[in-house]
Structure formats: C-alpha cells, structure tokens
CSV table of C-alpha atoms (C1' of nucleotides) in Angstrom, one decimal:
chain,number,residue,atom,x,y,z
A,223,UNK,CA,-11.8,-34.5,-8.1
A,224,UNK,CA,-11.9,-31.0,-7.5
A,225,UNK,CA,-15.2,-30.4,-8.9
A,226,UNK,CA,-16.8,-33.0,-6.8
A,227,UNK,CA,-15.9,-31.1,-3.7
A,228,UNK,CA,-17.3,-27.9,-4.7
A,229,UNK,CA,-20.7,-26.7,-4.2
A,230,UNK,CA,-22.9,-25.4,-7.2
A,231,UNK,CA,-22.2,-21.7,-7.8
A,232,UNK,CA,-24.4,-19.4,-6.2
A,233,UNK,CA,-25.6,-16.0,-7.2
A,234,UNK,CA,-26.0,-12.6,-5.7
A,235,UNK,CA,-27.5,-9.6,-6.3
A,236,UNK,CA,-25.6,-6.3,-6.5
A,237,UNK,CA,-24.7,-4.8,-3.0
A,238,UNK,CA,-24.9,-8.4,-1.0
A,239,UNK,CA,-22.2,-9.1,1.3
A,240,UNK,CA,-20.4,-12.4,0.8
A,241,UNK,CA,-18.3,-12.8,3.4
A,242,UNK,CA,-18.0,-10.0,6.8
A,243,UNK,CA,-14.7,-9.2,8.7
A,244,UNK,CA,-14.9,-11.5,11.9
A,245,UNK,CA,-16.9,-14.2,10.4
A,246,UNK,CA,-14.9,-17.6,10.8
A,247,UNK,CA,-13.2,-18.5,7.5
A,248,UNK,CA,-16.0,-21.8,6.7
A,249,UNK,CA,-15.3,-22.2,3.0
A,250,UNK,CA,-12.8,-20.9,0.2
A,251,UNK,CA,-14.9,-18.5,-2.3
A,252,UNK,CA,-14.1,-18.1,-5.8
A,253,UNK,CA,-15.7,-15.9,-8.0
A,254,UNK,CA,-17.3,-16.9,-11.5
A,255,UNK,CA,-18.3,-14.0,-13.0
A,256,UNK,CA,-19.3,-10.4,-12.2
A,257,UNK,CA,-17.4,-8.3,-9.7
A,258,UNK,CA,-16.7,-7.4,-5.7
A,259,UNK,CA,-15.2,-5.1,-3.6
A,260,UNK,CA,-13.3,-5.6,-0.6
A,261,UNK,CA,-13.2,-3.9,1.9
A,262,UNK,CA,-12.9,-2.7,5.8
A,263,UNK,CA,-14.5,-0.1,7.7
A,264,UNK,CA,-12.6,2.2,9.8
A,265,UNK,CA,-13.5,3.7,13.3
A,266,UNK,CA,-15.0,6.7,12.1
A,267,UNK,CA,-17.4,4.3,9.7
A,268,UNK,CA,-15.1,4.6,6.5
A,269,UNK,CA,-15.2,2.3,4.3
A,270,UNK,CA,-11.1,1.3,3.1
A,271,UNK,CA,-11.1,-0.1,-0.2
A,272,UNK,CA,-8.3,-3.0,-0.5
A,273,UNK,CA,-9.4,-4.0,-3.7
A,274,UNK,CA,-11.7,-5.5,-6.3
A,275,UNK,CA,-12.2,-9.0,-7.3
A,276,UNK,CA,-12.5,-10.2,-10.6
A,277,UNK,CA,-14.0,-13.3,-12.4
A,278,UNK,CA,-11.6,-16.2,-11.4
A,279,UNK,CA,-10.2,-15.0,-8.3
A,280,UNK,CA,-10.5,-15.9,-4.8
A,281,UNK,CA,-12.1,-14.5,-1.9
A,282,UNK,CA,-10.6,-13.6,1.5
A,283,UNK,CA,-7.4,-15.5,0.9
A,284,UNK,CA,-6.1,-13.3,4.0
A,285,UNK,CA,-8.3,-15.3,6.4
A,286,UNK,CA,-5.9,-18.1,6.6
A,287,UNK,CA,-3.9,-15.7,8.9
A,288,UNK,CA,-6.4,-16.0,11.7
A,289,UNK,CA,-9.3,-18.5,10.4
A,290,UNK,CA,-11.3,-15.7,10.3
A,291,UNK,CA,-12.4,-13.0,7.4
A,292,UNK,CA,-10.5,-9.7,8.0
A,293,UNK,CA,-12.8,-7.6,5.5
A,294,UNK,CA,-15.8,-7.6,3.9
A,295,UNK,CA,-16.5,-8.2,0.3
A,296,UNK,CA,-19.6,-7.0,-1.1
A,297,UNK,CA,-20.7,-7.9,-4.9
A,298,UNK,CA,-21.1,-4.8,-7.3
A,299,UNK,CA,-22.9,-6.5,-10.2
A,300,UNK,CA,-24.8,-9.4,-10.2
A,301,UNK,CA,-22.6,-12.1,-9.0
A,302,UNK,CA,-22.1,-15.5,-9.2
A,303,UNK,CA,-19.0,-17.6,-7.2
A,304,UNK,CA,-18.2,-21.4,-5.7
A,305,UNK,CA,-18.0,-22.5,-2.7
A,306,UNK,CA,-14.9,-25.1,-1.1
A,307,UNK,CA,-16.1,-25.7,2.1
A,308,UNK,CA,-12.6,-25.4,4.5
A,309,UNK,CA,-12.7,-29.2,5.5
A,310,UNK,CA,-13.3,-30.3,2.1
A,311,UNK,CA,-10.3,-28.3,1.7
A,312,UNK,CA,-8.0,-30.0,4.1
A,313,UNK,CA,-9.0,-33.3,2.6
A,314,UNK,CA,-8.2,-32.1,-1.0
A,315,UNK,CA,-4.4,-30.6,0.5
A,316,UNK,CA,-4.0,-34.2,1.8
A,317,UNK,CA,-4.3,-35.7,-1.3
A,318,UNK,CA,-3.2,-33.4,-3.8
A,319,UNK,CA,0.3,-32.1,-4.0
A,320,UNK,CA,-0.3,-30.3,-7.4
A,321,UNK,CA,-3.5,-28.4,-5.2
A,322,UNK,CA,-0.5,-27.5,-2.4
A,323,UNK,CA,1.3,-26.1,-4.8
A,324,UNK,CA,-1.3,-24.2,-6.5
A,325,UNK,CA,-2.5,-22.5,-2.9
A,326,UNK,CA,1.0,-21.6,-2.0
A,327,UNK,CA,1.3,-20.0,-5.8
A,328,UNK,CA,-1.8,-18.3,-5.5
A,329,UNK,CA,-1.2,-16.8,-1.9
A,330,UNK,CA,2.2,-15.7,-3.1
A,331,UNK,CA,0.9,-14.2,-6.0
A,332,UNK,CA,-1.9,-12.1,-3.4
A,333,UNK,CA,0.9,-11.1,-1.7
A,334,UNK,CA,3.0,-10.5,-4.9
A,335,UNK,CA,0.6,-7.9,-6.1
A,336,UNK,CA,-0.6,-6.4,-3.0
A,337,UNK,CA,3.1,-5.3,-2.3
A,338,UNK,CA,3.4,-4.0,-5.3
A,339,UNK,CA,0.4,-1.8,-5.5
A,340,UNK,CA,1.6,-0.6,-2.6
A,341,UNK,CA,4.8,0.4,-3.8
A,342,UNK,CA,3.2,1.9,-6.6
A,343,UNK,CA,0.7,3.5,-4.9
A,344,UNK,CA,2.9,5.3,-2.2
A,345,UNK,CA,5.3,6.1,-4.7
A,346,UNK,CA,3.3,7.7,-7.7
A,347,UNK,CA,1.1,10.7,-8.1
A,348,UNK,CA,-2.5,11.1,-8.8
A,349,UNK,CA,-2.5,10.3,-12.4
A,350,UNK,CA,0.0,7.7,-12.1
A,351,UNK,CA,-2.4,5.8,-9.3
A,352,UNK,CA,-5.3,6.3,-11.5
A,353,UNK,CA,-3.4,5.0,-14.9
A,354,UNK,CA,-1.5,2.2,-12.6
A,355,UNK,CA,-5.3,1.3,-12.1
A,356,UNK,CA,-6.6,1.0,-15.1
A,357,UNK,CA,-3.3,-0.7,-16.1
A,358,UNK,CA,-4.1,-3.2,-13.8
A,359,UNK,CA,-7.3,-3.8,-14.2
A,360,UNK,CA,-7.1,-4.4,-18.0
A,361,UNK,CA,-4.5,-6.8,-17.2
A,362,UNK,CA,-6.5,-8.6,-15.2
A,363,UNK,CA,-9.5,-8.8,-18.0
A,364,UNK,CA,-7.0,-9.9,-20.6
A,365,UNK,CA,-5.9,-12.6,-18.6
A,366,UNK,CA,-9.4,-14.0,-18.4
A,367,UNK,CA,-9.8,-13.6,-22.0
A,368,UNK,CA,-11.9,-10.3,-21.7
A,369,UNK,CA,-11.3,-7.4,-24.1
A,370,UNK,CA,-8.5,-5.3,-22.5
A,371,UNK,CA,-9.2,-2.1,-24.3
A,372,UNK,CA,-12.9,-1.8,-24.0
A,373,UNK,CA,-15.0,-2.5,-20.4
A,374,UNK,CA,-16.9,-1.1,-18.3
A,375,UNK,CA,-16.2,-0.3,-14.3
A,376,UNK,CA,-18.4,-2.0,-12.0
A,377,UNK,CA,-17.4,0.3,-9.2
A,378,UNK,CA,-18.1,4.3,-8.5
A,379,UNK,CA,-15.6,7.0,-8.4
A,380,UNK,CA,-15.4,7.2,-5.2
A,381,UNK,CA,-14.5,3.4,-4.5
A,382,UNK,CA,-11.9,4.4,-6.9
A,383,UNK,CA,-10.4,7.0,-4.7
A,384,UNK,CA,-10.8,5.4,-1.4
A,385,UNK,CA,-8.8,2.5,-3.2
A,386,UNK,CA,-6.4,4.4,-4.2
A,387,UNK,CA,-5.8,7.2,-1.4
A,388,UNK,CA,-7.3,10.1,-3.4
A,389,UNK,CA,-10.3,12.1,-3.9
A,390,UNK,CA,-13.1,11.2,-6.2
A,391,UNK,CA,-12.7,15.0,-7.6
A,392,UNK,CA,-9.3,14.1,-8.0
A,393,UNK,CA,-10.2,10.8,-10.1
A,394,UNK,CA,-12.7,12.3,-12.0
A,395,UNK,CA,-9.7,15.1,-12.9
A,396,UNK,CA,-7.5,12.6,-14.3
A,397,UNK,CA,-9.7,10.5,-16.1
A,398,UNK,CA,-10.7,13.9,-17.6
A,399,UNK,CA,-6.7,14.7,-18.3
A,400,UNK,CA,-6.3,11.5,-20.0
A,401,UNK,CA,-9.5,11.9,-22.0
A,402,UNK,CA,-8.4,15.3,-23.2
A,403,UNK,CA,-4.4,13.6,-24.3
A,404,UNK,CA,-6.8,11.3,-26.2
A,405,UNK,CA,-5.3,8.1,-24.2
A,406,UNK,CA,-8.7,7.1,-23.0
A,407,UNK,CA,-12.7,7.8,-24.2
A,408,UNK,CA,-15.0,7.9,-21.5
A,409,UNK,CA,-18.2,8.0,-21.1
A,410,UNK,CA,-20.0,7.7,-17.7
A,411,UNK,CA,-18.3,4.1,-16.7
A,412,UNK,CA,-17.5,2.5,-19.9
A,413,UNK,CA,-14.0,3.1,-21.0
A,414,UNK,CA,-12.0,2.7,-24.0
A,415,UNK,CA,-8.0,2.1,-23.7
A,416,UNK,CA,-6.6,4.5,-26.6
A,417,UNK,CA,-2.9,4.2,-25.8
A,418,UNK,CA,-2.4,1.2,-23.3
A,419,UNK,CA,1.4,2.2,-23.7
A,420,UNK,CA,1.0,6.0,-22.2
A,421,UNK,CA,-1.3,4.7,-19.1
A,422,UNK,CA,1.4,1.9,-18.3
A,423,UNK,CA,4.6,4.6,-18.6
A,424,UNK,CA,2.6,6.7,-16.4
A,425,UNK,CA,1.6,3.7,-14.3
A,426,UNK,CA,4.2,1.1,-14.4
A,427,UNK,CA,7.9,2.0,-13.0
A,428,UNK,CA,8.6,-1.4,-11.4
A,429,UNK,CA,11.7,-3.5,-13.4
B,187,UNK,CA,11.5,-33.3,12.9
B,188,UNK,CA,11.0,-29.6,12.0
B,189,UNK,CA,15.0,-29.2,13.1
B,190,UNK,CA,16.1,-31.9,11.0
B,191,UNK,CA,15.6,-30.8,8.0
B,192,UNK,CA,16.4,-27.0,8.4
B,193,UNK,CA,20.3,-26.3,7.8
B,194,UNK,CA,22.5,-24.7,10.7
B,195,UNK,CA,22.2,-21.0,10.9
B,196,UNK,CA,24.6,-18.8,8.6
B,197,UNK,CA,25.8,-15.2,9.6
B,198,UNK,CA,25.8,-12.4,7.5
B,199,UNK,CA,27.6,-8.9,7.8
B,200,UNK,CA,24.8,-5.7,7.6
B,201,UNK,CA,24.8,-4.8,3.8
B,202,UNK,CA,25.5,-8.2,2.5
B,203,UNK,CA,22.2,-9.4,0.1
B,204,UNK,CA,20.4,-12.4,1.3
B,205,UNK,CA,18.5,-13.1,-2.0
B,206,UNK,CA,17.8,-11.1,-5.4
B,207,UNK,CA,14.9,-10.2,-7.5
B,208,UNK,CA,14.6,-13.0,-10.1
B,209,UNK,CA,17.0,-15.7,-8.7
B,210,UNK,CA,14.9,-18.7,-7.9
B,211,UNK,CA,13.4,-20.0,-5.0
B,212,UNK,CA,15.2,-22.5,-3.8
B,213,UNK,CA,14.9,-22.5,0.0
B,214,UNK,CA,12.8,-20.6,2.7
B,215,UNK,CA,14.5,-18.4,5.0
B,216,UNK,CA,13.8,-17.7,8.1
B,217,UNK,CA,15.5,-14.4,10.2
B,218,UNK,CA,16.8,-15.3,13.5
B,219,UNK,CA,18.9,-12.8,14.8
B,220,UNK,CA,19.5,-8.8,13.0
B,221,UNK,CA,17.1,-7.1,10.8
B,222,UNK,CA,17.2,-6.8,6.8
B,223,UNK,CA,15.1,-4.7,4.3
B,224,UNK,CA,12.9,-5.8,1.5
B,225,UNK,CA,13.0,-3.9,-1.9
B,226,UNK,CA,12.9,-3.9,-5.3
B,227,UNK,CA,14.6,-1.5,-7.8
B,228,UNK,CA,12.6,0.9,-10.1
B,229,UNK,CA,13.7,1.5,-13.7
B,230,UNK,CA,15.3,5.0,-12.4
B,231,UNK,CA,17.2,2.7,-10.2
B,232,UNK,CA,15.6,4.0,-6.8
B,233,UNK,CA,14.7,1.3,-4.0
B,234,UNK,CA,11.1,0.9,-3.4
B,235,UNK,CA,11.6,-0.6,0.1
B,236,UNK,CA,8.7,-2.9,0.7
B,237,UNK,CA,9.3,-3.6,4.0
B,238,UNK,CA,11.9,-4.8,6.8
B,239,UNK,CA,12.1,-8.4,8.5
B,240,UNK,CA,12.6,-8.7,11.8
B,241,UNK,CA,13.2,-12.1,13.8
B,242,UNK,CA,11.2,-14.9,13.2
B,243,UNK,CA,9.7,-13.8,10.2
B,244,UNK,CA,10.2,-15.5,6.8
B,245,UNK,CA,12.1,-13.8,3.9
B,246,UNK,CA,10.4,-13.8,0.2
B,247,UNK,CA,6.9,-16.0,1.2
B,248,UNK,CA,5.9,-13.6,-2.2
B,249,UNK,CA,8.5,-15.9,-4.1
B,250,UNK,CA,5.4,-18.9,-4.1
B,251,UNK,CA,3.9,-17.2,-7.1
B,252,UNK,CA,6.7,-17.9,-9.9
B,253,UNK,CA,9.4,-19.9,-8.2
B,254,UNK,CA,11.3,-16.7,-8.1
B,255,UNK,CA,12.2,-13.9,-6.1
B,256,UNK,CA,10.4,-11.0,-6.7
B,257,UNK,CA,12.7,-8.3,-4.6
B,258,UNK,CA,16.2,-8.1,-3.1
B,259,UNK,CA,16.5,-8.7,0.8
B,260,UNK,CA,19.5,-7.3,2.0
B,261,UNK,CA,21.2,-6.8,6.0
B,262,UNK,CA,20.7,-4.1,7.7
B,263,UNK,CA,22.8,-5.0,10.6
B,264,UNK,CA,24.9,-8.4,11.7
B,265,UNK,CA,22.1,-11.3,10.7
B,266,UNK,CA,21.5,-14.8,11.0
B,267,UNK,CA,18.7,-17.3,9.4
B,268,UNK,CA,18.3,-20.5,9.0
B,269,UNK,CA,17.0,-22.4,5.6
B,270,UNK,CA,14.8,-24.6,4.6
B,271,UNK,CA,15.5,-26.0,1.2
B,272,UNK,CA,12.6,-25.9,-1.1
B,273,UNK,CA,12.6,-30.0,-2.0
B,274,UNK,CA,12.8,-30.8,2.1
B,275,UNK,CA,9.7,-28.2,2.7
B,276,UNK,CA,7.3,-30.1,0.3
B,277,UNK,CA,8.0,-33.4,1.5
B,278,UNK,CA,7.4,-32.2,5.2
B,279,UNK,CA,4.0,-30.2,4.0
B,280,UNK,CA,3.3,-33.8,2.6
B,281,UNK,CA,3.9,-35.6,6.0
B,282,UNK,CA,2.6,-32.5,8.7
B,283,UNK,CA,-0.8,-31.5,8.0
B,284,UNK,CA,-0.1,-29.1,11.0
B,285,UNK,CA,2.6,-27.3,9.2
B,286,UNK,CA,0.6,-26.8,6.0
B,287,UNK,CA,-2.0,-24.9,8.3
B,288,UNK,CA,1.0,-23.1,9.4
B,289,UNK,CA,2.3,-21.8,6.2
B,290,UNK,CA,-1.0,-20.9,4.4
B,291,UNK,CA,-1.4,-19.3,8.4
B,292,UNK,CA,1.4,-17.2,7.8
B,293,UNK,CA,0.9,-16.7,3.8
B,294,UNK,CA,-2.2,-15.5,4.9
B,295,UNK,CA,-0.9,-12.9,7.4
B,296,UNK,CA,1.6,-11.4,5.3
B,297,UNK,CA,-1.3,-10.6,2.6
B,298,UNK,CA,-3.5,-9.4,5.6
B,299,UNK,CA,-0.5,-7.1,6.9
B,300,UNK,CA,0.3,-6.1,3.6
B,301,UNK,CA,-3.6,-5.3,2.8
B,302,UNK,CA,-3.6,-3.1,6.2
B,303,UNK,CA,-0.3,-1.1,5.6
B,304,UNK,CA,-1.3,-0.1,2.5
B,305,UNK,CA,-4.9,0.9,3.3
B,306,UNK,CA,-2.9,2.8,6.2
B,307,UNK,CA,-0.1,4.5,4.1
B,308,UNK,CA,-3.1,5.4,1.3
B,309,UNK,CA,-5.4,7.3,3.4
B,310,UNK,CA,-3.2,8.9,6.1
B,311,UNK,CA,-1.1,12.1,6.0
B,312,UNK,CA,3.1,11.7,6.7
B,313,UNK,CA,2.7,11.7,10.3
B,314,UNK,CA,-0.2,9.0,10.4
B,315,UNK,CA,2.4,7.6,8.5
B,316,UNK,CA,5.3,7.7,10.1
B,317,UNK,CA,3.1,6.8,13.7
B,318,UNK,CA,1.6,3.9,12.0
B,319,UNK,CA,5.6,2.9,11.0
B,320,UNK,CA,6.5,2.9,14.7
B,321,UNK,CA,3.8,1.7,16.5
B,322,UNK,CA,3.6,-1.3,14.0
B,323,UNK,CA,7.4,-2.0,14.7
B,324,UNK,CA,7.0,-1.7,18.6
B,325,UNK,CA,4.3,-4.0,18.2
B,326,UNK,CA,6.4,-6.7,15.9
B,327,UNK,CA,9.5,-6.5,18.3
B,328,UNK,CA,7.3,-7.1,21.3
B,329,UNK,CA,6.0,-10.0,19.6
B,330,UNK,CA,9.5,-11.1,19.8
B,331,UNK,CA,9.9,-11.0,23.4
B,332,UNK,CA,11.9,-7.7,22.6
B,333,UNK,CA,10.6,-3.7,24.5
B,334,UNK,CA,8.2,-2.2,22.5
B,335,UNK,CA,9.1,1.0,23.9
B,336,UNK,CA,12.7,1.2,24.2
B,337,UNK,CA,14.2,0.2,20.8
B,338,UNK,CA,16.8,0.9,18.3
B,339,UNK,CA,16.0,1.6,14.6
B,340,UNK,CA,18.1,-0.6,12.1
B,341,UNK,CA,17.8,1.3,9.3
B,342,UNK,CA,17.6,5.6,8.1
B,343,UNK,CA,15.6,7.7,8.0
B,344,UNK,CA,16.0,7.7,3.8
B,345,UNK,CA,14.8,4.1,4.1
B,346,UNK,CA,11.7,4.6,6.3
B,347,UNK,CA,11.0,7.5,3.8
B,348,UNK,CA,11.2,5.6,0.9
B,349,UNK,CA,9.0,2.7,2.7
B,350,UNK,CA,6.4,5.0,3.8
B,351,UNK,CA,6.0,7.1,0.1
B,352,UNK,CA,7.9,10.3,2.0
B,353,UNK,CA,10.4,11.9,2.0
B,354,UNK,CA,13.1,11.8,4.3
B,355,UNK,CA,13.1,15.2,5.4
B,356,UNK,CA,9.1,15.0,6.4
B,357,UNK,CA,10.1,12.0,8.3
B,358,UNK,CA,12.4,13.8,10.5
B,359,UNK,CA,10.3,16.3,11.2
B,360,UNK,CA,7.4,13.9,11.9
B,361,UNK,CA,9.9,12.4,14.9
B,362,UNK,CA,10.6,16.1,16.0
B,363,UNK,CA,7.4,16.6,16.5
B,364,UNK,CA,6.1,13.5,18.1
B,365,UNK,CA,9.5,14.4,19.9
B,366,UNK,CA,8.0,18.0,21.1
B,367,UNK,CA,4.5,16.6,21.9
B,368,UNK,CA,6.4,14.4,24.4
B,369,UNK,CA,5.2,10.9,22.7
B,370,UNK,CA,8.9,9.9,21.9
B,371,UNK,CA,12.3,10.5,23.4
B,372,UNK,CA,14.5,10.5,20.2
B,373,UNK,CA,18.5,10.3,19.7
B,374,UNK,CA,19.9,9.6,16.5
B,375,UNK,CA,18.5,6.3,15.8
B,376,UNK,CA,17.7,5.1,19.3
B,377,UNK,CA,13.4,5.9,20.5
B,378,UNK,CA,11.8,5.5,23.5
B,379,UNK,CA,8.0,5.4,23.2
B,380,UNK,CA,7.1,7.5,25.6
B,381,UNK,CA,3.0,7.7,25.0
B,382,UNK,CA,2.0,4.8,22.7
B,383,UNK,CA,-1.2,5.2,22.9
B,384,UNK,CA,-0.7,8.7,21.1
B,385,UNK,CA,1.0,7.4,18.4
B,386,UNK,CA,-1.7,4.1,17.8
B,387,UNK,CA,-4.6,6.9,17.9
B,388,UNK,CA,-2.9,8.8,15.0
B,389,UNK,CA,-1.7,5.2,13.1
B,390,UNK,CA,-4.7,3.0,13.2
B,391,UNK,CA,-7.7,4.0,12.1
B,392,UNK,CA,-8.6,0.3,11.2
B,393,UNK,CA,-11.6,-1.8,12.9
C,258,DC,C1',-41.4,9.7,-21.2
C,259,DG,C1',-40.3,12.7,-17.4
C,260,DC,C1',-38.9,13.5,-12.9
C,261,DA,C1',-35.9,13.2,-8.8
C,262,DA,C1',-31.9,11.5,-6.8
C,263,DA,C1',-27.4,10.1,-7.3
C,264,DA,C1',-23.1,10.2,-9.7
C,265,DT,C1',-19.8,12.8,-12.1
C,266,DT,C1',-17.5,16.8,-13.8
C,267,DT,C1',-15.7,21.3,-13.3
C,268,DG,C1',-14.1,25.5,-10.9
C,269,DA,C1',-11.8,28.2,-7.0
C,270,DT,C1',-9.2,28.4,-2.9
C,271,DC,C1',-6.1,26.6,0.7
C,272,DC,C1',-2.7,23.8,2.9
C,273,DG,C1',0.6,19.9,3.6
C,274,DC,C1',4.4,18.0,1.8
C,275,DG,C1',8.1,17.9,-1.8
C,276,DT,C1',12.0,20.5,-3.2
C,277,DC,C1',16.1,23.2,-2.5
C,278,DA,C1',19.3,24.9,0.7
C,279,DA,C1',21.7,25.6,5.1
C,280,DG,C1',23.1,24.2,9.3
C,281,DT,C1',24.1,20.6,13.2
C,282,DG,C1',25.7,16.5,15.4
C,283,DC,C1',27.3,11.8,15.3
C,284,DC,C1',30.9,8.4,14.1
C,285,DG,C1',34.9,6.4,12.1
C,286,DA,C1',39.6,7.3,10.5
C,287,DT,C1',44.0,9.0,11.1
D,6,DA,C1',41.9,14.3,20.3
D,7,DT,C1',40.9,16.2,15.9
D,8,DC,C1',39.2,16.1,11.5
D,9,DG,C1',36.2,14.9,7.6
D,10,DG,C1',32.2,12.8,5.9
D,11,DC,C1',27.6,11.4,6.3
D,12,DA,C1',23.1,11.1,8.5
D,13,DC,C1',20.0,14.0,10.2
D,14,DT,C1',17.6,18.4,11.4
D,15,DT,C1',15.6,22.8,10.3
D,16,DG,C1',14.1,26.6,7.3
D,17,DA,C1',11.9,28.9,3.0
D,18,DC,C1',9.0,28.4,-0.9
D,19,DG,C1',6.1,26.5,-4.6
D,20,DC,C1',2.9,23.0,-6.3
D,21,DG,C1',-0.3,19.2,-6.4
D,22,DG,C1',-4.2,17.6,-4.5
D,23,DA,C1',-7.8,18.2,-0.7
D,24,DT,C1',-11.7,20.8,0.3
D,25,DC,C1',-15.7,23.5,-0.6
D,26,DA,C1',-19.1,24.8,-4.0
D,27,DA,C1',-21.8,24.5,-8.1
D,28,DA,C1',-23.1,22.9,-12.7
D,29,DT,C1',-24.2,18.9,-15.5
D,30,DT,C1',-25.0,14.2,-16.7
D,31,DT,C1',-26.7,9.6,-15.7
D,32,DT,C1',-29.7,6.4,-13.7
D,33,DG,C1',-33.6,4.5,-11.5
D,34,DC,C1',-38.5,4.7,-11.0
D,35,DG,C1',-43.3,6.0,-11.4
DNA sequence: CGCAAAATTTGATCCGCGTCAAGTGCCGAT
DNA sequence: ATCGGCACTTGACGCGGATCAAATTTTGCG
C-alpha cells in the first residue's frame, strides 16, 4: 500500500539542496537517514535557521499552506530520503482514513513543537537555548532508537546560533560552561550527555 | 453541507477559557467574532502566550498531534465561535476531498507562520519585535475585511510582552518611540498606523 | 605527513534590555 | 463628580550577550 506508492530512496551528498523556497510542493519528502537544515534567506542574504531534520521526519510540511516550499532544506551529511509524489498522495488520502489521520497528527505535532520552541526560545537565556537544544535533539535520536547520550552534530556553530537567535561565540561559551560543570564532554562536534537532568532543568520549563 | 454539520454559534464573556491544556479534542473551533489568546502555563506558573486568534481562524489545530489540547485559549474580549465536532469533521474529510486540501492548507500555514514568527522574534532586537507584532496584526485584521491602520488592541501590553520574549516596559517604550518617529498615533490601547511601511522595514527581514 | 583554510575557543569591551522604582493617566465604582 | 486601583509610561542602573580581536584546534587536501 503505502510502499507501492513511494519512490526508491534517493541519496545526496552533503550541501545539496532538496527542496528551494518557491518551488511548487510536487512530492512529500521524508528523510531516511542522515541530516538537513532548513532554512530561509533573508533580504540582506542571511541565512534563518528554522530547524534541522532528522532521520524519519518529513520535509516541508509547511508547503501545504500555499502548494509551494517556503524554505530551503539543504542536507548536512550524506543523505538519503523517499519520495510521495503529491498526487499519489491525494489518491492514498482517498483511500485511507488511518493515513488522514496520521497527516493531521503529524502536522499538529510540527506545529506542536515549533510553538513551543518558540516559547522556549523567546523566553530563556543563552544557556537555556543552547541546553533546550541539545535537550531536544537527543530526544529526537532516542525516539529513533539512537543513543541519546552520545552523537555527533551534523551542523556548525554557527547554524547553531542562527537557529537559536544567538551568536556562535555565545554557543561556543556555553557549551564551554557546561563542559566545565561536567554536564557535557565535548570534543570538536561529538558530544557526550553527562547529566541529561541538568540540561533539561535549564532547558525545559514548559508543564 | 459545510453548515450542516457545524453547531450554532456560542458567546462567550472576555476572560472566560474556551479550551484547556490537556482536555481532549473533541471539536474544532472556529472564532467568529472577538479576539482570545493562546498560552500555556510554565511550572513557575507564568503564561507563555503563544499567540492570539483573531476571526476566522481556528483554535488549537496543534491539538491533531495527541488528541489533546496542548495550551489554554482564553477571551480577551466578548467572543463567538462556532464548532465542529471532531466525529462530524472526519466523516466530511471522508466525503470532501476539497476540504481535506483545506485543512492540511491551513495546518500548513499555521506551521509556516509559526516557523516565521519565530525566526522573526529570534534574530530581531525588541523593537523589530514589537514592529513585526503590529504590522503582522494589521495585516491579519485586514485579511478580515477589518482597517489595517486604524485598530484597537484586545489585549496589554504585559501580554504582547510575554508573546514577544519582552518585557512589558520595553514594549511601551517601543510604542513611544514609533510614536515620536511619527509611524503610529497611540492612545491607551487604541493605534493608528500612521507609516506602515516603516514599521514592515524594521519587522520583516524575511524573503 | 604536513600545510593551509576553516571552525572553534577564548578574551576584552560596549550597548540594549531587564530590573527596580516613580510617576501619570484611564476607567469603573461609589 | 470624585476617588481608588490598575494599566501604562518614564527614568536610572546593572548585567548578559553582541561585537571586535586573537589564539588554538580541526579538517580537508596535496
């Protein structure tokens, strides 16, 4: 069923653009494994990072709104996703109520997170951001079965900070902070989770 | 069709909460007269205002992910809405292919306007801010038939504060000064937009 | 393996916004 | 109409993070 309709994963090398902001929406993208970053480029040439997507999430989900992309999302490591081409799509919706269901969840769950990283994001300092972060993205790992404690980060300082409204000094200070309370080790981009509980108090004050 | 199944319009007094954080989902609402504000509660017990819903927009789309509410929507003046219960909307998604592009059409909006406030809130300084808040409301209300220049604001100063990661004293002097500059004509809670153009240039630095 | 370029860390200084503290004006109650 | 309370405005000051600058590590490549 669902299978049938999508085409065999592709793959990507790091820096390719998979989808651009004004491109028409043609297919649903899912990534497999590796990582992206999304992104949108201001006036002055800036890039504004919205976020990063991990293995087993979905690509320009926003493009619904108009039928077209509203960012770009460029792949950081080697990359591989799936493709559901829109029209397949419609078919599928037709048919499937459980598949409704599941695009309504999923879309709520976009929206879900973005608000509250927004929340947390205009609410909290610069460590807070920065341990919210990590918080988040070792969530995310864990809940593809990935080590939570130990990984790697697939993306620079500085998409760090643009993501997060700060400078890369800034990120590169608290990393070095939480390093120093002995909550993380870090070296260069691999990082080891310490005390998961310390980086959530800082991050987490949503009930 | 569409009116059939959606139940008469209920009123609501400014204050009163239209749904809570963790109640389930059991109809969509949709705002038709007034104006309410999205937020969820810290552990501190602060608001962390996500947002406010003006006419013709949908209350708690986010709710999709779990079947539940994930923040409190509460009156900020006199309000009415209509509803949709949640067992009527699936057997009309089943029937109206055109109302399924509709919702995942408007699903995918409130993720793309989420995605651009908070790229907004993250990279500019309070009065960016607070011009992004206002020129982003002038353009909502004008969707709605309603001035985008003459307008009254529904809710304080503490609110747009806590929405925009201020505090509520740099928000008034944000408004004084867009007040001295001559961009706005400002009384208590009533604006006239006097030089919008001023205000988008500082807001929207977006493509 | 060694070099050059890029990424990251670390340090010093400055400024915007949060905080604390007084006013000022608007609105509802009596 | 007057009073009291609350929302808002305005002012003074200190701190966190941006900015500028330089050292150090990592990475990619010949």
């Amino acid at each position: 069923m669902l299978e049938a309709a999508v085409e065999r994963g592709r793959q990507v090398l790091p820096g390719v653009t998979l989808v651009r902001a004004g491109e028409p929406m043609a297919a649903l993208l899912v990534v497999r494994s590796g990582s992206a970053k999304r992104y949108s480029v201001t006036l002055e040439g800036a890039e504004q990072i919205h976020g990063f997507v991990l293995p087993g999430e979905a690509v320009g989900l926003e493009g619904f709104a108009s039928g077209r992309y509203t960012c770009e999302v460029s792949a950081l490591e080697p990359l591989s996703y799936c493709r559901v081409p829109m029209r397949k799509l419609e078919q599928l919706l037709e048919r499937l109520p459980g598949l409704r269901r599941e695009m309504l969840r999923q879309l709520g769950q976009a929206l879900d997170e973005a608000q509250r990283l927004r929340g947390e994001l205009t609410q909290s300092d610069a460590r807070g951001r920065v341990a919210h972060f990590l918080a988040d993205l070792s969530e995310r790992l864990a809940r593809r079965g990935l080590s939570p404690t130990e990984f790697r980060l697939s993306m620079s300082r500085a998409d760090i900070a643009r993501h997060l409204g700060l400078t890369l000094e800034t990120v590169s200070r608290a990393l070095s902070t939480f390093k120093r309370e002995g909550w993380l080790r870090v070296r260069a981009r691999d990082i080891s989770v310490l005390r998961p509980e310390a980086l959530a108090a800082l991050g987490g004050g949503c009930a």
